Coordinates of C-alpha atoms in Angstrom, one line a residue:
Chain A
M1 CA -4.3 -10.1 -44.6
P2 CA -2.5 -12.9 -42.6
F3 CA -1.7 -11.8 -39.0
D4 CA 1.9 -11.6 -38.7
A5 CA 3.5 -11.8 -35.5
S6 CA 7.4 -11.6 -36.2
V7 CA 9.5 -9.0 -35.0
T8 CA 12.9 -8.2 -36.2
M9 CA 15.7 -6.7 -34.0
R10 CA 19.2 -5.5 -35.2
G11 CA 18.6 -7.7 -38.2
L12 CA 17.6 -10.7 -36.4
T13 CA 14.0 -11.9 -37.2
F14 CA 12.1 -13.9 -34.7
R15 CA 8.9 -15.4 -35.4
S16 CA 7.1 -13.9 -32.4
P17 CA 8.2 -11.5 -29.8
L18 CA 7.7 -14.3 -27.0
L19 CA 10.9 -15.5 -25.2
T20 CA 11.5 -17.4 -21.9
G21 CA 12.9 -15.4 -19.0
S22 CA 16.1 -16.7 -17.7
G23 CA 16.0 -18.7 -14.8
T24 CA 12.4 -20.0 -15.4
F25 CA 13.1 -22.3 -18.4
G26 CA 16.3 -24.3 -17.3
Y27 CA 18.5 -25.1 -20.4
G28 CA 15.4 -25.4 -22.7
D29 CA 14.6 -29.1 -22.8
E30 CA 12.7 -29.6 -19.3
F31 CA 9.6 -28.2 -20.9
L32 CA 9.6 -30.1 -24.3
S33 CA 7.1 -32.6 -23.7
V34 CA 4.5 -30.2 -22.1
M35 CA 4.8 -27.3 -24.0
D36 CA 4.6 -26.0 -27.7
Y37 CA 7.7 -24.1 -28.7
A38 CA 6.5 -23.1 -31.9
P39 CA 4.9 -19.8 -30.6
L40 CA 8.4 -18.8 -29.0
G41 CA 10.5 -16.6 -30.9
G42 CA 13.4 -17.6 -28.7
I43 CA 14.5 -19.1 -25.2
V44 CA 16.7 -17.6 -22.6
T45 CA 18.6 -20.3 -20.6
K46 CA 19.2 -20.5 -17.0
S47 CA 22.5 -18.3 -16.1
L48 CA 25.7 -20.2 -16.7
S49 CA 28.7 -18.7 -14.5
I50 CA 32.4 -20.0 -15.0
R51 CA 32.5 -22.2 -11.5
P52 CA 29.4 -24.4 -10.7
R53 CA 27.0 -22.8 -8.1
E54 CA 25.2 -25.0 -5.8
G55 CA 22.5 -22.5 -5.0
N56 CA 21.2 -20.9 -2.0
P57 CA 19.9 -23.2 1.2
P58 CA 16.1 -23.8 1.0
P59 CA 13.6 -22.7 1.2
R60 CA 14.0 -21.2 -2.2
I61 CA 10.5 -20.3 -3.2
C62 CA 7.3 -18.9 -1.7
E63 CA 4.2 -17.3 -2.9
T64 CA 2.8 -13.9 -2.2
P65 CA -0.9 -13.1 -1.4
G66 CA -1.0 -10.8 -4.4
G67 CA -0.6 -13.8 -6.8
G68 CA 3.3 -13.2 -7.2
V69 CA 6.2 -15.6 -6.2
I70 CA 9.6 -14.6 -4.5
N71 CA 12.5 -16.8 -5.3
S72 CA 15.8 -17.3 -3.9
I73 CA 17.7 -19.9 -6.3
G74 CA 21.1 -18.4 -6.1
L75 CA 21.9 -19.0 -9.7
A76 CA 22.2 -22.7 -9.2
N77 CA 24.3 -24.1 -12.2
P78 CA 26.6 -26.6 -13.3
G79 CA 29.2 -24.1 -14.5
V80 CA 30.2 -23.6 -18.1
E81 CA 32.6 -26.4 -18.6
A82 CA 30.0 -29.3 -17.2
F83 CA 27.4 -27.4 -19.4
L84 CA 29.5 -27.9 -22.4
K85 CA 30.2 -31.5 -21.4
T86 CA 26.4 -32.6 -20.5
K87 CA 23.9 -29.9 -20.8
V88 CA 24.6 -28.5 -24.1
K89 CA 23.2 -31.4 -26.3
S90 CA 19.9 -30.7 -24.5
L91 CA 19.4 -27.5 -26.1
P92 CA 16.4 -27.4 -28.0
V93 CA 18.3 -26.7 -31.3
G94 CA 16.0 -25.9 -34.5
T95 CA 12.7 -25.5 -32.4
T96 CA 13.5 -21.6 -31.9
R97 CA 16.1 -19.2 -31.4
I98 CA 18.5 -19.9 -28.2
F99 CA 20.2 -17.1 -26.2
L100 CA 22.5 -18.6 -23.2
S101 CA 22.4 -16.3 -20.1
I102 CA 25.7 -15.6 -18.5
V103 CA 26.6 -14.4 -15.0
G104 CA 29.6 -13.5 -13.2
D105 CA 31.1 -11.5 -10.3
T106 CA 33.8 -9.8 -12.7
V107 CA 34.3 -8.7 -16.0
E108 CA 36.7 -11.6 -16.6
E109 CA 34.1 -14.1 -15.5
F110 CA 31.8 -13.0 -18.0
T111 CA 34.4 -13.0 -20.9
A112 CA 35.5 -16.4 -19.7
V113 CA 32.1 -17.8 -19.9
L114 CA 31.3 -16.1 -23.2
E115 CA 34.5 -17.0 -24.9
K116 CA 33.7 -20.9 -24.2
L117 CA 30.2 -20.5 -25.2
E118 CA 31.2 -19.0 -28.5
T119 CA 32.1 -22.6 -29.6
I120 CA 28.6 -23.8 -29.8
P121 CA 27.7 -23.4 -33.4
E122 CA 23.9 -23.4 -32.7
I123 CA 23.1 -20.6 -30.7
D124 CA 21.8 -17.3 -31.7
G125 CA 23.3 -14.7 -28.7
Y126 CA 23.7 -14.3 -25.1
E127 CA 21.7 -12.4 -22.2
L128 CA 24.2 -10.9 -19.9
N129 CA 22.6 -11.1 -16.2
V130 CA 24.1 -8.1 -14.2
S131 CA 21.4 -7.8 -11.9
C132 CA 20.5 -11.0 -10.0
P133 CA 19.4 -10.1 -6.6
N134 CA 20.2 -13.8 -4.9
V135 CA 23.9 -13.7 -5.0
K136 CA 26.3 -11.9 -2.4
K137 CA 29.0 -10.6 -4.9
G138 CA 28.3 -9.4 -8.5
G139 CA 24.6 -9.5 -9.4
L140 CA 23.0 -6.2 -7.7
S141 CA 26.2 -4.7 -6.8
I142 CA 27.7 -4.9 -10.2
G143 CA 24.2 -4.2 -11.9
G144 CA 23.7 -1.0 -9.8
D145 CA 27.1 0.6 -11.1
Q146 CA 27.0 1.6 -14.6
V147 CA 30.6 2.0 -15.1
A148 CA 30.7 -1.7 -14.3
V149 CA 27.9 -2.9 -16.3
A150 CA 29.5 -0.8 -19.3
E151 CA 32.8 -2.9 -19.0
I152 CA 31.2 -6.2 -18.9
V153 CA 29.0 -5.3 -21.8
R154 CA 32.2 -3.7 -23.8
A155 CA 34.4 -6.7 -23.1
C156 CA 31.9 -9.4 -24.1
R157 CA 31.0 -7.1 -27.5
G158 CA 34.6 -7.4 -28.3
L159 CA 34.3 -11.1 -28.3
T160 CA 31.2 -12.0 -30.1
K161 CA 29.1 -10.9 -33.4
R162 CA 26.3 -12.6 -31.7
F163 CA 23.2 -10.9 -30.6
L164 CA 24.0 -9.6 -26.8
A165 CA 21.2 -8.5 -24.6
V166 CA 22.0 -7.2 -21.2
K167 CA 19.5 -7.8 -18.2
L168 CA 19.4 -4.9 -16.2
T169 CA 18.6 -4.0 -12.5
P170 CA 15.1 -2.5 -11.2
H171 CA 17.0 -1.0 -8.2
H172 CA 19.1 1.5 -10.1
P173 CA 17.7 4.9 -9.1
S174 CA 17.5 6.1 -12.6
V175 CA 17.1 3.9 -15.8
P176 CA 18.3 6.2 -18.5
P177 CA 22.2 6.6 -17.5
L178 CA 22.3 2.8 -16.9
A179 CA 20.4 1.9 -20.3
E180 CA 22.7 4.4 -22.1
A181 CA 25.9 2.9 -20.5
A182 CA 24.9 -0.4 -21.9
A183 CA 23.9 0.7 -25.2
K184 CA 27.0 2.8 -25.7
A185 CA 29.1 -0.1 -24.8
G186 CA 27.7 -2.4 -27.5
A187 CA 24.5 -4.0 -26.3
D188 CA 21.9 -5.1 -29.1
A189 CA 18.8 -5.1 -26.7
L190 CA 18.1 -4.4 -23.0
T191 CA 16.2 -6.8 -20.7
M192 CA 13.8 -4.8 -18.4
T193 CA 14.2 -6.1 -15.8
N194 CA 15.3 -8.6 -13.3
T195 CA 13.0 -9.5 -10.1
L196 CA 12.7 -6.8 -7.4
V197 CA 14.3 -7.7 -3.9
A198 CA 11.4 -8.8 -1.5
M199 CA 10.7 -11.0 1.6
M200 CA 7.9 -12.9 3.1
I201 CA 7.4 -13.8 6.9
D202 CA 5.7 -16.6 8.7
A203 CA 4.5 -15.0 11.6
E204 CA 3.6 -18.3 13.3
K205 CA 7.1 -19.6 13.0
R206 CA 8.4 -15.9 13.4
R207 CA 10.6 -17.2 10.5
P208 CA 11.4 -15.8 7.1
M209 CA 9.6 -17.8 4.3
L210 CA 13.1 -18.2 2.4
G211 CA 16.3 -19.4 3.3
T212 CA 18.1 -16.4 2.5
V213 CA 15.6 -14.0 4.1
T214 CA 15.3 -11.9 1.1
G215 CA 14.9 -13.0 -2.4
G216 CA 13.4 -11.8 -6.0
Y217 CA 9.8 -10.8 -6.3
S218 CA 8.2 -11.8 -9.8
G219 CA 4.9 -12.7 -11.3
P220 CA 2.0 -10.8 -12.4
P221 CA 2.0 -8.1 -9.3
L222 CA 5.3 -7.0 -11.2
K223 CA 3.8 -5.8 -14.2
P224 CA 3.4 -2.2 -13.6
V225 CA 6.9 -1.8 -12.5
A226 CA 8.3 -3.6 -15.5
L227 CA 6.0 -1.4 -17.5
A228 CA 7.7 1.6 -16.3
K229 CA 11.2 0.2 -16.7
V230 CA 10.5 -0.8 -20.2
W231 CA 9.1 2.6 -21.1
Q232 CA 11.8 4.6 -19.5
A233 CA 14.6 2.4 -21.3
S234 CA 12.7 2.6 -24.6
Q235 CA 12.8 6.5 -24.2
A236 CA 16.5 6.6 -23.2
V237 CA 17.9 4.3 -26.0
D238 CA 17.5 3.5 -29.6
L239 CA 17.6 -0.2 -29.0
P240 CA 15.1 -3.2 -28.6
I241 CA 13.8 -3.8 -25.3
W242 CA 13.1 -7.2 -24.0
A243 CA 10.2 -6.9 -21.3
S244 CA 10.3 -9.0 -18.4
G245 CA 8.1 -8.9 -15.3
G246 CA 4.6 -10.3 -14.9
I247 CA 3.4 -10.7 -18.5
S248 CA 0.7 -13.4 -18.0
D249 CA -1.8 -12.9 -20.8
G250 CA -2.2 -11.3 -24.4
L251 CA -3.2 -7.8 -23.1
D252 CA 0.0 -7.7 -20.9
G253 CA 2.1 -8.4 -24.2
I254 CA 0.3 -5.8 -26.1
E255 CA 0.5 -3.2 -23.4
F256 CA 4.4 -4.0 -23.1
L257 CA 4.9 -3.5 -26.9
M258 CA 3.1 -0.1 -26.8
A259 CA 5.5 0.8 -23.9
G260 CA 8.3 0.1 -26.2
A261 CA 9.2 -3.6 -25.9
S262 CA 10.0 -5.7 -29.0
G263 CA 10.5 -9.0 -26.8
L264 CA 8.3 -10.2 -24.3
Q265 CA 9.7 -12.8 -21.9
L266 CA 7.8 -15.2 -20.4
G267 CA 9.0 -16.2 -16.8
S268 CA 7.1 -17.3 -13.7
I269 CA 3.9 -17.7 -15.7
L270 CA 5.3 -20.7 -17.2
F271 CA 5.5 -22.3 -13.8
A272 CA 1.6 -22.0 -13.6
D273 CA 0.8 -22.4 -17.3
P274 CA 3.0 -24.2 -19.6
Y275 CA 0.3 -23.6 -22.3
A276 CA 1.0 -19.7 -21.9
P277 CA 3.2 -19.1 -25.1
A278 CA 0.3 -20.4 -27.5
R279 CA -2.6 -18.7 -25.2
I280 CA -0.9 -15.4 -25.1
L281 CA 0.2 -15.5 -28.7
R282 CA -3.6 -16.2 -29.7
E283 CA -4.9 -13.5 -27.4
M284 CA -2.5 -10.9 -28.8
E285 CA -3.7 -11.9 -32.4
A286 CA -7.4 -11.6 -31.3
W287 CA -6.7 -8.3 -29.8
C288 CA -4.9 -7.2 -33.1
D289 CA -7.9 -8.4 -35.2
R290 CA -10.4 -6.3 -33.1
H291 CA -8.3 -3.3 -33.7
G292 CA -7.4 -3.8 -37.2
V293 CA -3.6 -4.4 -36.5
A294 CA -2.2 -6.5 -39.1
R295 CA 1.4 -6.7 -37.8
L296 CA 2.2 -7.2 -34.2
A297 CA 5.6 -5.2 -34.9
D298 CA 3.5 -2.0 -35.5
L299 CA 2.7 -1.9 -31.9
I300 CA 6.0 -1.3 -30.6
G301 CA 6.6 2.2 -28.9
S302 CA 3.0 3.0 -30.1
L303 CA 1.8 4.3 -26.9
R304 CA 0.1 7.7 -27.3
T305 CA 1.4 10.2 -24.7
Chain B
M1 CA 11.6 -41.5 -15.9
N2 CA 8.9 -41.2 -18.3
R3 CA 8.3 -37.8 -20.0
P4 CA 6.0 -35.3 -18.2
I5 CA 2.6 -35.5 -19.8
A6 CA 0.2 -32.1 -19.8
E7 CA -3.2 -33.3 -19.4
I8 CA -6.7 -31.8 -18.7
G9 CA -8.1 -34.4 -16.2
I10 CA -11.9 -34.4 -15.2
V11 CA -13.0 -34.7 -11.9
R12 CA -15.1 -37.9 -11.4
H13 CA -15.9 -38.0 -7.6
A14 CA -15.1 -35.9 -4.7
F15 CA -15.8 -36.5 -1.1
E16 CA -14.7 -35.1 2.3
V17 CA -13.1 -38.1 4.0
S18 CA -12.7 -36.3 7.3
A19 CA -12.6 -32.6 8.4
N20 CA -11.0 -30.7 5.7
L21 CA -9.6 -33.8 4.0
W22 CA -10.5 -34.5 0.5
D23 CA -10.3 -37.4 -1.9
L24 CA -10.7 -36.7 -5.7
T25 CA -11.0 -39.0 -8.1
V26 CA -9.8 -37.7 -11.5
E27 CA -10.0 -39.4 -14.8
A28 CA -6.6 -38.9 -16.6
P29 CA -6.2 -41.4 -19.1
Q30 CA -2.8 -40.7 -20.1
I31 CA -1.1 -40.0 -16.9
A32 CA -2.9 -42.5 -14.6
P33 CA -1.8 -45.6 -16.0
V34 CA 1.9 -44.5 -16.4
T35 CA 2.3 -43.2 -12.9
R36 CA 4.7 -45.0 -10.6
A37 CA 4.1 -44.9 -6.8
G38 CA 5.8 -41.9 -5.3
Q39 CA 5.5 -39.8 -8.3
F40 CA 3.2 -36.8 -8.4
V41 CA 1.2 -34.6 -10.3
H42 CA 1.7 -30.6 -10.6
V43 CA -2.0 -29.5 -10.2
R44 CA -3.1 -25.8 -11.6
V45 CA -5.9 -24.8 -8.7
T46 CA -7.0 -21.6 -10.6
D47 CA -6.3 -19.7 -13.7
N48 CA -6.5 -16.4 -12.1
H49 CA -3.1 -16.2 -10.2
H50 CA -4.4 -16.3 -6.8
P51 CA -2.6 -18.7 -5.8
F52 CA -0.1 -18.4 -8.5
L53 CA 1.8 -21.9 -8.4
R54 CA 1.0 -25.2 -9.0
R55 CA 0.2 -27.7 -6.3
P56 CA 2.5 -31.0 -6.1
L57 CA 0.2 -33.8 -5.0
S58 CA 1.3 -37.4 -4.7
V59 CA -0.7 -39.7 -6.9
G60 CA -3.1 -42.1 -4.7
P61 CA -4.3 -45.5 -5.9
V62 CA -4.8 -45.7 -9.6
A63 CA -7.9 -47.7 -11.2
G64 CA -7.7 -47.9 -15.0
K65 CA -7.5 -44.3 -16.5
S66 CA -8.3 -42.7 -13.2
L67 CA -6.0 -41.4 -10.2
R68 CA -7.0 -40.5 -6.8
L69 CA -5.7 -37.3 -5.1
I70 CA -5.9 -37.2 -1.2
F71 CA -4.9 -33.8 0.5
N72 CA -5.6 -31.6 3.6
I73 CA -7.0 -28.2 3.2
R74 CA -3.9 -26.1 4.2
G75 CA -4.4 -22.9 2.3
E76 CA -6.1 -20.9 -0.6
G77 CA -4.8 -23.8 -3.0
T78 CA -5.9 -26.9 -1.5
R79 CA -9.2 -25.0 -0.6
L80 CA -10.0 -24.0 -4.3
L81 CA -9.0 -27.9 -5.2
A82 CA -11.5 -29.2 -2.5
A83 CA -14.1 -27.2 -4.2
K84 CA -13.9 -29.2 -7.4
R85 CA -16.9 -31.1 -8.2
P86 CA -17.7 -34.1 -10.6
G87 CA -17.4 -32.7 -14.3
D88 CA -14.9 -29.8 -13.4
A89 CA -11.7 -29.9 -15.5
L90 CA -8.3 -30.1 -13.6
D91 CA -5.1 -29.1 -15.2
L92 CA -2.5 -31.7 -14.4
I93 CA 1.3 -32.2 -15.5
G94 CA 2.5 -35.7 -14.6
P95 CA 3.6 -38.3 -13.5
L96 CA 6.7 -36.1 -12.4
G97 CA 9.6 -36.8 -10.2
T98 CA 11.3 -40.1 -9.2
G99 CA 9.3 -42.4 -7.4
F100 CA 9.7 -45.6 -5.0
A101 CA 12.1 -48.2 -6.5
Q102 CA 10.3 -51.4 -7.3
P103 CA 10.5 -53.3 -4.1
N104 CA 12.3 -56.7 -4.0
P105 CA 9.5 -59.1 -3.3
A106 CA 12.0 -61.5 -1.5
R107 CA 12.2 -58.9 1.1
T108 CA 9.6 -57.4 3.3
S109 CA 8.2 -53.9 2.7
L110 CA 7.4 -51.9 5.7
L111 CA 5.1 -49.0 4.7
V112 CA 5.0 -46.2 7.1
G113 CA 2.9 -43.2 6.7
G114 CA 2.2 -40.2 8.5
G115 CA -1.3 -38.5 8.0
I116 CA -1.9 -37.7 4.4
G117 CA 1.5 -39.2 3.7
V118 CA -0.2 -42.5 3.4
V119 CA -1.3 -41.4 -0.1
P120 CA 1.7 -42.6 -2.3
L121 CA 2.0 -45.5 0.1
Q122 CA -1.4 -46.9 -1.0
L123 CA -0.4 -46.9 -4.6
L124 CA 2.8 -48.6 -3.6
D125 CA 0.8 -51.1 -1.9
D126 CA -1.0 -51.8 -4.9
Q127 CA 1.9 -52.0 -7.2
L128 CA 3.7 -54.4 -5.1
P129 CA 3.5 -58.0 -6.4
A130 CA 0.3 -59.7 -4.7
N131 CA 2.5 -62.4 -2.8
A132 CA 5.2 -59.7 -1.6
P133 CA 5.3 -59.6 2.1
R134 CA 4.3 -56.3 3.5
R135 CA 3.3 -54.5 6.6
F136 CA 1.5 -51.2 6.6
L137 CA 1.6 -48.9 9.5
L138 CA -0.2 -45.4 9.3
G139 CA 0.1 -42.8 12.2
M140 CA -2.8 -40.0 12.7
R141 CA -3.6 -37.5 15.3
S142 CA -7.2 -38.9 15.8
Q143 CA -9.8 -41.2 14.1
S144 CA -11.4 -37.9 13.2
T145 CA -8.6 -36.8 11.3
S146 CA -8.0 -40.1 9.5
P147 CA -6.9 -39.9 5.7
L148 CA -8.5 -43.2 4.8
T149 CA -12.1 -44.6 5.6
L150 CA -12.0 -47.4 8.4
E151 CA -13.1 -50.0 5.3
E152 CA -9.9 -48.8 3.4
I153 CA -7.7 -49.4 6.6
E154 CA -9.4 -52.8 6.9
D155 CA -8.8 -53.7 3.4
R156 CA -5.2 -52.8 3.3
R157 CA -4.7 -54.5 6.7
I158 CA -3.1 -51.1 8.0
D159 CA -2.0 -50.6 11.7
V160 CA -3.0 -47.5 12.8
A161 CA -1.3 -45.3 15.6
S162 CA -3.4 -42.5 16.7
D163 CA -2.0 -39.6 19.1
D164 CA -5.1 -39.8 21.0
G165 CA -5.8 -43.5 21.2
S166 CA -9.1 -43.2 19.4
L167 CA -8.0 -45.8 16.7
G168 CA -5.7 -48.6 17.3
F169 CA -2.1 -48.1 19.0
K170 CA -2.2 -45.1 21.2
G171 CA 1.0 -42.9 20.5
N172 CA 2.8 -41.7 17.2
V173 CA 3.7 -43.8 14.1
A174 CA 7.3 -44.0 15.2
A175 CA 6.7 -45.7 18.4
L176 CA 4.3 -48.2 16.6
L177 CA 7.3 -48.8 14.3
E178 CA 9.7 -49.3 17.2
Q179 CA 7.2 -51.6 18.7
V180 CA 7.0 -53.7 15.4
L181 CA 10.6 -53.8 15.0
G182 CA 11.0 -55.1 18.3
G183 CA 9.6 -58.5 17.4
T184 CA 10.8 -58.7 13.8
D185 CA 14.1 -60.1 12.1
T186 CA 15.1 -56.7 10.4
A187 CA 17.8 -57.9 8.1
S188 CA 15.1 -58.5 5.2
L189 CA 13.1 -55.5 5.8
D190 CA 13.0 -52.5 3.6
I191 CA 11.0 -49.2 4.8
Y192 CA 9.1 -46.8 2.6
T193 CA 7.9 -43.7 4.4
C194 CA 5.9 -40.4 3.8
G195 CA 4.7 -38.0 6.0
P196 CA 5.5 -34.6 8.1
G197 CA 9.1 -33.6 8.4
A198 CA 9.3 -34.5 12.2
M199 CA 7.8 -38.0 11.5
L200 CA 10.0 -38.7 8.7
S201 CA 13.2 -37.7 10.8
A202 CA 12.1 -40.0 13.4
V203 CA 11.8 -42.9 10.9
K204 CA 15.1 -42.2 9.7
R205 CA 16.8 -42.1 13.1
I206 CA 15.0 -45.6 13.7
S207 CA 15.9 -47.1 10.5
L208 CA 19.7 -46.0 10.8
G209 CA 19.9 -47.4 14.3
A210 CA 18.3 -50.6 13.3
G211 CA 20.3 -50.7 9.9
I212 CA 17.2 -50.9 7.8
P213 CA 17.3 -49.4 4.1
A214 CA 14.8 -46.5 4.2
F215 CA 13.0 -44.7 1.3
A216 CA 11.2 -41.2 2.3
S217 CA 8.8 -39.1 -0.1
L218 CA 9.8 -35.6 0.8
E219 CA 7.5 -32.4 0.3
V220 CA 8.8 -29.0 -0.1
P221 CA 7.8 -25.8 -1.8
M222 CA 8.2 -26.2 -5.5
G223 CA 8.0 -24.1 -8.6
C224 CA 7.9 -25.6 -12.2
G225 CA 7.9 -29.3 -11.1
L226 CA 10.2 -30.1 -14.2
G227 CA 13.6 -29.5 -13.0
A228 CA 14.2 -26.2 -14.6
C229 CA 13.6 -23.6 -12.1
Q230 CA 15.7 -25.4 -9.1
S231 CA 13.3 -24.2 -6.5
C232 CA 12.6 -27.3 -4.6
A233 CA 16.2 -28.1 -3.1
V234 CA 17.0 -30.4 -0.4
P235 CA 20.6 -30.6 1.2
R236 CA 22.6 -33.7 0.2
A237 CA 23.8 -35.7 3.1
D238 CA 27.3 -35.9 1.6
G239 CA 27.9 -32.0 1.4
E240 CA 27.9 -32.0 -2.2
G241 CA 25.3 -29.2 -2.8
Y242 CA 21.5 -30.1 -3.4
Y243 CA 19.0 -32.6 -4.9
L244 CA 15.9 -31.5 -6.6
V245 CA 12.9 -32.8 -5.1
C246 CA 10.7 -32.7 -8.3
H247 CA 13.5 -34.5 -10.4
D248 CA 15.7 -36.6 -8.3
G249 CA 12.9 -37.0 -5.7
P250 CA 10.5 -36.9 -4.2
V251 CA 11.5 -40.1 -3.0
F252 CA 15.2 -40.5 -1.8
D253 CA 17.0 -43.1 0.1
A254 CA 16.6 -41.5 3.5
R255 CA 20.5 -41.5 4.4
S256 CA 21.3 -39.4 1.1
V257 CA 19.4 -36.1 2.2
I258 CA 19.2 -33.9 5.3
L259 CA 15.7 -34.0 6.6
E260 CA 14.4 -30.8 8.7
P261 CA 14.3 -31.1 11.5
E262 CA 17.1 -33.9 11.6
V263 CA 17.8 -36.0 14.7
L264 CA 20.0 -38.8 14.1
P265 CA 21.1 -41.5 16.4

């Protein structure tokens, strides 16, 4: 029997669980000449805000000795109006499903961006970023407040019939209440999880390695944390979970599916390896072959506990 | 700007020019012939995530389907790169970024390199029309840390400045530049420069003072190299936010960006 990599979430079929992680993939066209998009079930763009954001002072990225990275981009983006005028035509329409990430400081900012994006016919849905660690207002402070998260999700839900994912913070002390709040408010999927607040120091210079001192930690070292968040969310709510955190090979993907993920976001790994989507899909297929699994979707939530 | 190409290159030659300074010749038949001076390749040094990110390296001289990468060992990434041997595969993305604009052959190009910053200037030197007037300056700490062999320095008629006086002018390349400018009509000069931050800042100060256009190639920590992640920001001099080194640069009109450390006249 041919291998079936497709997954269906809330009536929407994806040709594979592989997605791109917001912030690592621009607006979808930057990687076109170096990456095969065919293995991707969808892409999630960099977050869009109501006004342009120039982003944080550099340096904005540093590596960690454990094979990870810390970033402090600060949601740099042209703002939704400029996006609609100039960048929207660069969306890779027709290559894969497209989800636009939205960020804001208030409920009204989220809904204002979403309303403008509703005018684009070719997109499949949204991911609400209520958890960025690199902005002073909004971001973590909203994302840690389940009442605020529910308000944002409910308001956006009222404005769109499209697929609505919500990216939650890893810093809330307990996943279930936050996940339940987002689910009750009408989310179609939960993304678990955003980057962890972290920092690095250059002792020789006695200076932080990022312009904002702290940033968001991502890459392979994050995987055990993200696995736990995915598992906890999948136990708490009956919604598809998009895993985000340290996925770098096929075995990671298999493990996240077992933990309850239906979507697998590839983020920082794309910086190192734009061949990753095809490679990871191949590696997952090989694992399934060895274990007599014909449908990748059969692995979702299959962890034996 | 040409579209980035993902290519697995093959290392054809590897040698240690001076202590901890390596010169790799890499066969990359798709990338090498279309690379403009000042553009870079994003090099994957290992596939086991230690270190995680690619290393952006300026492309040096190109010959046919091969390009040269010349770099100092500064950490784990460049140490792994220096361990590559002929026959090894090298995962490249390139050519990336906006390089030097084609110099006007009616004007004199003044190439000012500091240490390993000489690398993109070598390709610029090669891509200048043969009869275009030029002068090539290179600063180094000492002859023992030279990024080029003596033969290459002679072939390119490079004027060297060394901090310890072991080769050429004794002093830094900014001081040599000021000496060179002292006896020259600066009206028809353009400066093309690459090197450490303090040196670039000094060259910018001198060029602004003398009213000479200057184009500088910058190096900053970088993520994707493709303009997607926006990690490689450099502040715009007009206060309107940031440029991206991977996309808008790495070569900038020196007046358009704020260099670190910036000391202006």
